[in-house]
CSV table of C-alpha atoms and ligand atoms in Angstrom, one decimal:
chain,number,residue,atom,x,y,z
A,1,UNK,CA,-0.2,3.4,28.3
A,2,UNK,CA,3.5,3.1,29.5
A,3,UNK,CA,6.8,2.6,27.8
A,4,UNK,CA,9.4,1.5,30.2
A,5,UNK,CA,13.2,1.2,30.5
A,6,UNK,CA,12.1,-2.3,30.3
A,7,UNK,CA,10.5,-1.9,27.1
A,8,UNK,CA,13.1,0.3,25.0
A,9,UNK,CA,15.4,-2.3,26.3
A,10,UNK,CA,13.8,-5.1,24.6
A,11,UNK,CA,13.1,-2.7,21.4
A,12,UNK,CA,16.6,-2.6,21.3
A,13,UNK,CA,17.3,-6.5,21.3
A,14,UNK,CA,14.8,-6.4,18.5
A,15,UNK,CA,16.5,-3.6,16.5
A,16,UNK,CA,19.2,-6.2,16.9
A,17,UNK,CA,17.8,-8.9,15.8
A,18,UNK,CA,16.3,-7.5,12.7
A,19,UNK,CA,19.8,-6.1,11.9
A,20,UNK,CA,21.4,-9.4,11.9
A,21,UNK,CA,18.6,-10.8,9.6
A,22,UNK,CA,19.8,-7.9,6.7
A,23,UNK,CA,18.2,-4.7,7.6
A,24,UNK,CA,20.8,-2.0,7.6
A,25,UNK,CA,19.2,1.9,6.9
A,26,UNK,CA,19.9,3.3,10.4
A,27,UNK,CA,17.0,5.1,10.1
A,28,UNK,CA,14.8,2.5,9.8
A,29,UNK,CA,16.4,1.0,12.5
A,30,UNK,CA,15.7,3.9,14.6
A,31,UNK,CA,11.9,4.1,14.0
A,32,UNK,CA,11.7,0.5,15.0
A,33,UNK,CA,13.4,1.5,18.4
A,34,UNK,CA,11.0,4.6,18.5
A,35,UNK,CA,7.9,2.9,18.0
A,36,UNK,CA,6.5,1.2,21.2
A,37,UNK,CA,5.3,-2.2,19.2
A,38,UNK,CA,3.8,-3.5,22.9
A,39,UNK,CA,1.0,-0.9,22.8
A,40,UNK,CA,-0.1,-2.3,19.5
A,41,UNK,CA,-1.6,-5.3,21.1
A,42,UNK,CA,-4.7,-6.0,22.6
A,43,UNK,CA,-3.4,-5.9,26.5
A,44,UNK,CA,0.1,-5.5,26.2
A,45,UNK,CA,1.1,-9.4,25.5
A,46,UNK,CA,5.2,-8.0,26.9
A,47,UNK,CA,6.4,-11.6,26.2
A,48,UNK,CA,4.7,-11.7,22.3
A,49,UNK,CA,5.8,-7.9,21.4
A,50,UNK,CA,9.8,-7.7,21.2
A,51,UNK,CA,10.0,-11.0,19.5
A,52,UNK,CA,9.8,-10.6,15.8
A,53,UNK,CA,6.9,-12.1,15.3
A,54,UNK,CA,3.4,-11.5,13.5
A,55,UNK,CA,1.3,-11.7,16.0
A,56,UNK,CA,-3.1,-11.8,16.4
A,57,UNK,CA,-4.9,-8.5,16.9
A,58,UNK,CA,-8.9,-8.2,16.8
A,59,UNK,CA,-10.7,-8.6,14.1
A,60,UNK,CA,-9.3,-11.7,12.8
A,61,UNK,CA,-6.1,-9.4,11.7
A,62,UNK,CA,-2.3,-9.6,12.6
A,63,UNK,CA,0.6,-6.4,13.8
A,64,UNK,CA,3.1,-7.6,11.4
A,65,UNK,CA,6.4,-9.0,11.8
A,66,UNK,CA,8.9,-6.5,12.5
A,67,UNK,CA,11.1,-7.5,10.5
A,68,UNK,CA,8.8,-7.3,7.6
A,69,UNK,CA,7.5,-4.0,8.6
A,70,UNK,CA,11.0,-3.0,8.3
A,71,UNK,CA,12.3,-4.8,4.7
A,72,UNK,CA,8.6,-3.0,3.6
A,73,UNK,CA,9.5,0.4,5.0
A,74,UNK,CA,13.8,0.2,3.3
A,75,UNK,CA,12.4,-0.9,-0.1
A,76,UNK,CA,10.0,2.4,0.0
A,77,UNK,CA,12.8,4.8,0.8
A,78,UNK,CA,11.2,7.4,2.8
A,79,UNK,CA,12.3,11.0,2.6
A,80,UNK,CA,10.7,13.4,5.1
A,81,UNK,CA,7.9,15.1,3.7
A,82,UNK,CA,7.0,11.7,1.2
A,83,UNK,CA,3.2,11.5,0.8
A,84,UNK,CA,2.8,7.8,1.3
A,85,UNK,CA,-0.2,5.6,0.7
A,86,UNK,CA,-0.6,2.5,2.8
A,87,UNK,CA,-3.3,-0.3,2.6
A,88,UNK,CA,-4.2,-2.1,5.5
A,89,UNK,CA,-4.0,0.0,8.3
A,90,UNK,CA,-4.2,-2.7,10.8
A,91,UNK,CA,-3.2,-1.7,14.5
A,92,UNK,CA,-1.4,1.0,13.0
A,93,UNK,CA,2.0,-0.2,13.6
A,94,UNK,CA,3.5,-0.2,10.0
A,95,UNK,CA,1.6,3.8,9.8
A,96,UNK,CA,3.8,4.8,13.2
A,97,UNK,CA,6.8,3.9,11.6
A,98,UNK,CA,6.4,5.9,8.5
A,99,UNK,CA,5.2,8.8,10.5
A,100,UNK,CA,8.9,8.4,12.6
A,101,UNK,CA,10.4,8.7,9.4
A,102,UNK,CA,8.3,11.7,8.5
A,103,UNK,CA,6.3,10.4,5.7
A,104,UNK,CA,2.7,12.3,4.8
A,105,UNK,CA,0.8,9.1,5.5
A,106,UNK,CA,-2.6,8.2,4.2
A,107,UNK,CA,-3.9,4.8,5.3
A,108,UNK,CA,-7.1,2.8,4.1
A,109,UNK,CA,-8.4,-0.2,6.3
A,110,UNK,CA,-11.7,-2.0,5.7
A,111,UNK,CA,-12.1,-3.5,9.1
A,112,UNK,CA,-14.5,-1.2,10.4
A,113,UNK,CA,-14.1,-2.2,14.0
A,114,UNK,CA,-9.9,-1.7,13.5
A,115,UNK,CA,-10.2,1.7,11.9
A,116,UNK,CA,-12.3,2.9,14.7
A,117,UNK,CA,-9.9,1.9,16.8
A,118,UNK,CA,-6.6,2.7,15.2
A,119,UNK,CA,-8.1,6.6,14.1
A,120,UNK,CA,-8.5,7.0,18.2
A,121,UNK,CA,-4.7,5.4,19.6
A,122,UNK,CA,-2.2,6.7,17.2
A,123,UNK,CA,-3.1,10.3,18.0
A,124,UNK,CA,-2.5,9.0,21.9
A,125,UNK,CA,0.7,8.1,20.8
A,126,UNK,CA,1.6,11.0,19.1
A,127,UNK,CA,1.4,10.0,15.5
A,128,UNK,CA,-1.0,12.0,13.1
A,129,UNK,CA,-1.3,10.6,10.0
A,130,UNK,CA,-2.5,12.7,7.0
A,131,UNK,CA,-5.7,11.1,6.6
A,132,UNK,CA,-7.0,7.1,8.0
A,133,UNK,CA,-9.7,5.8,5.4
A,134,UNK,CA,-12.5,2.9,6.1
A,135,UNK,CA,-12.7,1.7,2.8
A,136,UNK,CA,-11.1,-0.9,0.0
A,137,UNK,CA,-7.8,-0.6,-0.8
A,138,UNK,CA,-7.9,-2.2,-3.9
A,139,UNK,CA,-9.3,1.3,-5.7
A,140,UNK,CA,-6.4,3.2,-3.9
A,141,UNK,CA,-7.1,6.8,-3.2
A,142,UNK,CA,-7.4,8.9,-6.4
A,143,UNK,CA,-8.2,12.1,-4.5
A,144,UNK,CA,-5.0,12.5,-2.9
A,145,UNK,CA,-3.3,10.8,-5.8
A,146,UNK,CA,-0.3,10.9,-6.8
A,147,UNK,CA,2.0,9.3,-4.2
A,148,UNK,CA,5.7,9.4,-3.8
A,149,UNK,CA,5.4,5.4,-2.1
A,150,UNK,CA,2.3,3.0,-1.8
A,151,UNK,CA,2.8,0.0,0.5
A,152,UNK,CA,0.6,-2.9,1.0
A,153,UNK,CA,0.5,-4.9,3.7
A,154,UNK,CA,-1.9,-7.5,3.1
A,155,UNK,CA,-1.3,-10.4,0.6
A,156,UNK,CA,-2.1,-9.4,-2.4
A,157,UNK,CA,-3.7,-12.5,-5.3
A,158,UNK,CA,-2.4,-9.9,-8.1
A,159,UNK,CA,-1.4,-6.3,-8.8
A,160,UNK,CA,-4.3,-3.6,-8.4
A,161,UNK,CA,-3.6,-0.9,-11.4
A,162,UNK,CA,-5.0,1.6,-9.7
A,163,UNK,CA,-2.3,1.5,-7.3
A,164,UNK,CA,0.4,1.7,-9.8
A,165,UNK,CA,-1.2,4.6,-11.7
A,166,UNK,CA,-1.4,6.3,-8.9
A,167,UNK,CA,2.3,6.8,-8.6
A,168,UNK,CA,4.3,9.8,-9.4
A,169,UNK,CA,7.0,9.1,-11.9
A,170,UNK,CA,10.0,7.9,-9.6
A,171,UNK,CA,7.1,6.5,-7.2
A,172,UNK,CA,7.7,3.2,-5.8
A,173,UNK,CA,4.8,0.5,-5.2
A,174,UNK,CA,6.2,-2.1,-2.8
A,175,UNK,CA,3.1,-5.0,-2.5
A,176,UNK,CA,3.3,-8.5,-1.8
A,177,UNK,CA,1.8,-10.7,-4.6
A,178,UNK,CA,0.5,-14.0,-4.3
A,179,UNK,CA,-2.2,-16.5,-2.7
A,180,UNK,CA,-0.5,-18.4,-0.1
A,181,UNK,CA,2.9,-17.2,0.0
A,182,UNK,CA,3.7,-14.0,-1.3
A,183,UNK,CA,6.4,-13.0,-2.8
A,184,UNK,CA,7.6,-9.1,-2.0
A,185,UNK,CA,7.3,-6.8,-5.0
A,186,UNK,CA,8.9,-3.4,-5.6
A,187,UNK,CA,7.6,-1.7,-8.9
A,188,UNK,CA,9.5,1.5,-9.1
A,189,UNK,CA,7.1,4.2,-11.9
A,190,UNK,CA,9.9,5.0,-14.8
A,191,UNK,CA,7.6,6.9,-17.0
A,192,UNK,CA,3.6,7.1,-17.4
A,193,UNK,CA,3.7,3.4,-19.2
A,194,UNK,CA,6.8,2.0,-17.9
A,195,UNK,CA,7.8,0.4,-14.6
A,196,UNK,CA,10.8,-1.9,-13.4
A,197,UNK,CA,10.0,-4.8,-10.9
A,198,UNK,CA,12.3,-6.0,-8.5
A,199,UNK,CA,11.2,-9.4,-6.4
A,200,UNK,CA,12.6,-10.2,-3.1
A,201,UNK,CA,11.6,-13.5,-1.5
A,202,UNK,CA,8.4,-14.9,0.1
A,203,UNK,CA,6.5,-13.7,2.7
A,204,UNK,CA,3.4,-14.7,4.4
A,205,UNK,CA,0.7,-11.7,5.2
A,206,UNK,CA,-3.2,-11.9,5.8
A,207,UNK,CA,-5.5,-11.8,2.4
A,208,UNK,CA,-6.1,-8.7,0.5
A,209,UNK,CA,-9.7,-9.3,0.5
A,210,UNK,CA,-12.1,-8.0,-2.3
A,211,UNK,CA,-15.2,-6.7,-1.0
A,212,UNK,CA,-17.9,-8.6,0.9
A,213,UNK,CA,-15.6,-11.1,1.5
B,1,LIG,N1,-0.1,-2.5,8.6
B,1,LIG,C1,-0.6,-3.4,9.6
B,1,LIG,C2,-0.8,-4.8,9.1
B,1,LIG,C3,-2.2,-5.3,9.2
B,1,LIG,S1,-2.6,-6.8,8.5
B,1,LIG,C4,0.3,-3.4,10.8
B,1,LIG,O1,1.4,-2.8,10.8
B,1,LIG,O2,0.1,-4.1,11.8
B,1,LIG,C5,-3.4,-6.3,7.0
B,1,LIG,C6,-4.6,-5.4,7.1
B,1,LIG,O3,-5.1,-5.2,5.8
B,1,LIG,C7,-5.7,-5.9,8.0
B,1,LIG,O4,-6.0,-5.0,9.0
B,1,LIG,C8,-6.9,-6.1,7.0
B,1,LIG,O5,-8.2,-5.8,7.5
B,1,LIG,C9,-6.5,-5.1,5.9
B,1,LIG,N2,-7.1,-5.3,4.6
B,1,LIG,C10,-7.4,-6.5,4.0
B,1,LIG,N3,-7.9,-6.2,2.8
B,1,LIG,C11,-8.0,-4.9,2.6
B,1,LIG,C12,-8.5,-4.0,1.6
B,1,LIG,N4,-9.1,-4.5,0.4
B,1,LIG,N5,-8.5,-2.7,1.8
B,1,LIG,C13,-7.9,-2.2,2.9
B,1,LIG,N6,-7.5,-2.9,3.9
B,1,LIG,C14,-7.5,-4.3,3.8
């Protein structure tokens, strides 16, 4: 598992890139240029990972777009120390770059094949997430409840409450909602009953699935 000169070098014509498409916290910037997006993929596709593209991992599943990684990972506003809870684990990209920023990350996958294999290379990387889950994401993960951030990175047909109750007050939800397209939501907790939504464009992720889909 290398990461070259070559490599940081194209990380940082992609930190460029996303930059000119909008994305401005320097931090978030500087996890993107931390994280080395080519070990993601199945045999190190050089040519696939520095463009900002979604691209196919096993399992039927995509790494997603860096870009999107990044507009997910500015809307939740990480602090160091944040317990986040993400859903859809995936190759673990979107986890790395929360653990960069020094989030408390707790990540549920139900791809049994991709949580095996994601729970054994982030360590080899370096990045130790709180806790990786098999399970359905759709319940969230009451135990460890409440969280400072939830993200979803799966399409989502419509808002699971278990998610938003599991928010501290001043906890933000950030989930894409829709069949097709999605369109990017942030629900921020204002008090036990009330939340504000924000939308912020479309954007086109793999299916939440329901169980024994
Ligand atoms: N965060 C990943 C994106 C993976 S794509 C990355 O950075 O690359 C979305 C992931 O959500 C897939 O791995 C898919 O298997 C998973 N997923 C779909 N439905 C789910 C559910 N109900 N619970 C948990 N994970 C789910």
């Amino acid at each position: 598992m290398k990461d070259t000169f070559k490599h940081k070098g194209l990380r940082q014509k992609l930190v460029h890139i996303i930059k000119t498409k909008g994305i401005k916290e320097e931090k978030v910037l500087k996890a993107i240029s931390n994280v080395p997006r080519h070990l993601f993929m199945d045999s190190g596709f050089l040519d696939h990972a520095y463009q900002d593209k979604a691209f196919p991992i096993s399992a039927d599943q995509t790494i997603s777009q860096p870009y999107t990684v990044a507009f997910q990972t500015e809307l939740l506003d990480v602090k160091p120390g944040d317990k986040i809870l993400e859903i859809g684990t995936g190759s673990g990209y979107q986890t790395a770059v929360l653990c960069e920023l020094g989030a408390k990350v707790f990540s549920i996958e139900r791809q049994q094949e991709l949580f095996k294999k994601t729970k054994i290379f982030l360590p080899k990387l370096g990045y130790r997430p709180k806790k990786l889950i098999f399970g359905d994401g759709y319940m969230g993960l009451e135990e460890e409840a409440p969280f400072d951030s939830i993200v979803v990175t799966a399409g989502a047909p419509f808002v699971p409450k278990p998610l938003l109750s599991q928010l501290k007050i001043g906890g933000r939800l950030v989930i894409p909602v829709g069949e097709d397209v999605q369109i990017m939501t942030l629900f921020i907790r204002n008090d036990i009953k009330e939340f504000e939504q924000h939308e912020f464009g479309e954007f086109r992720f793999v299916p939440l699935l329901e169980d024994k889909n």
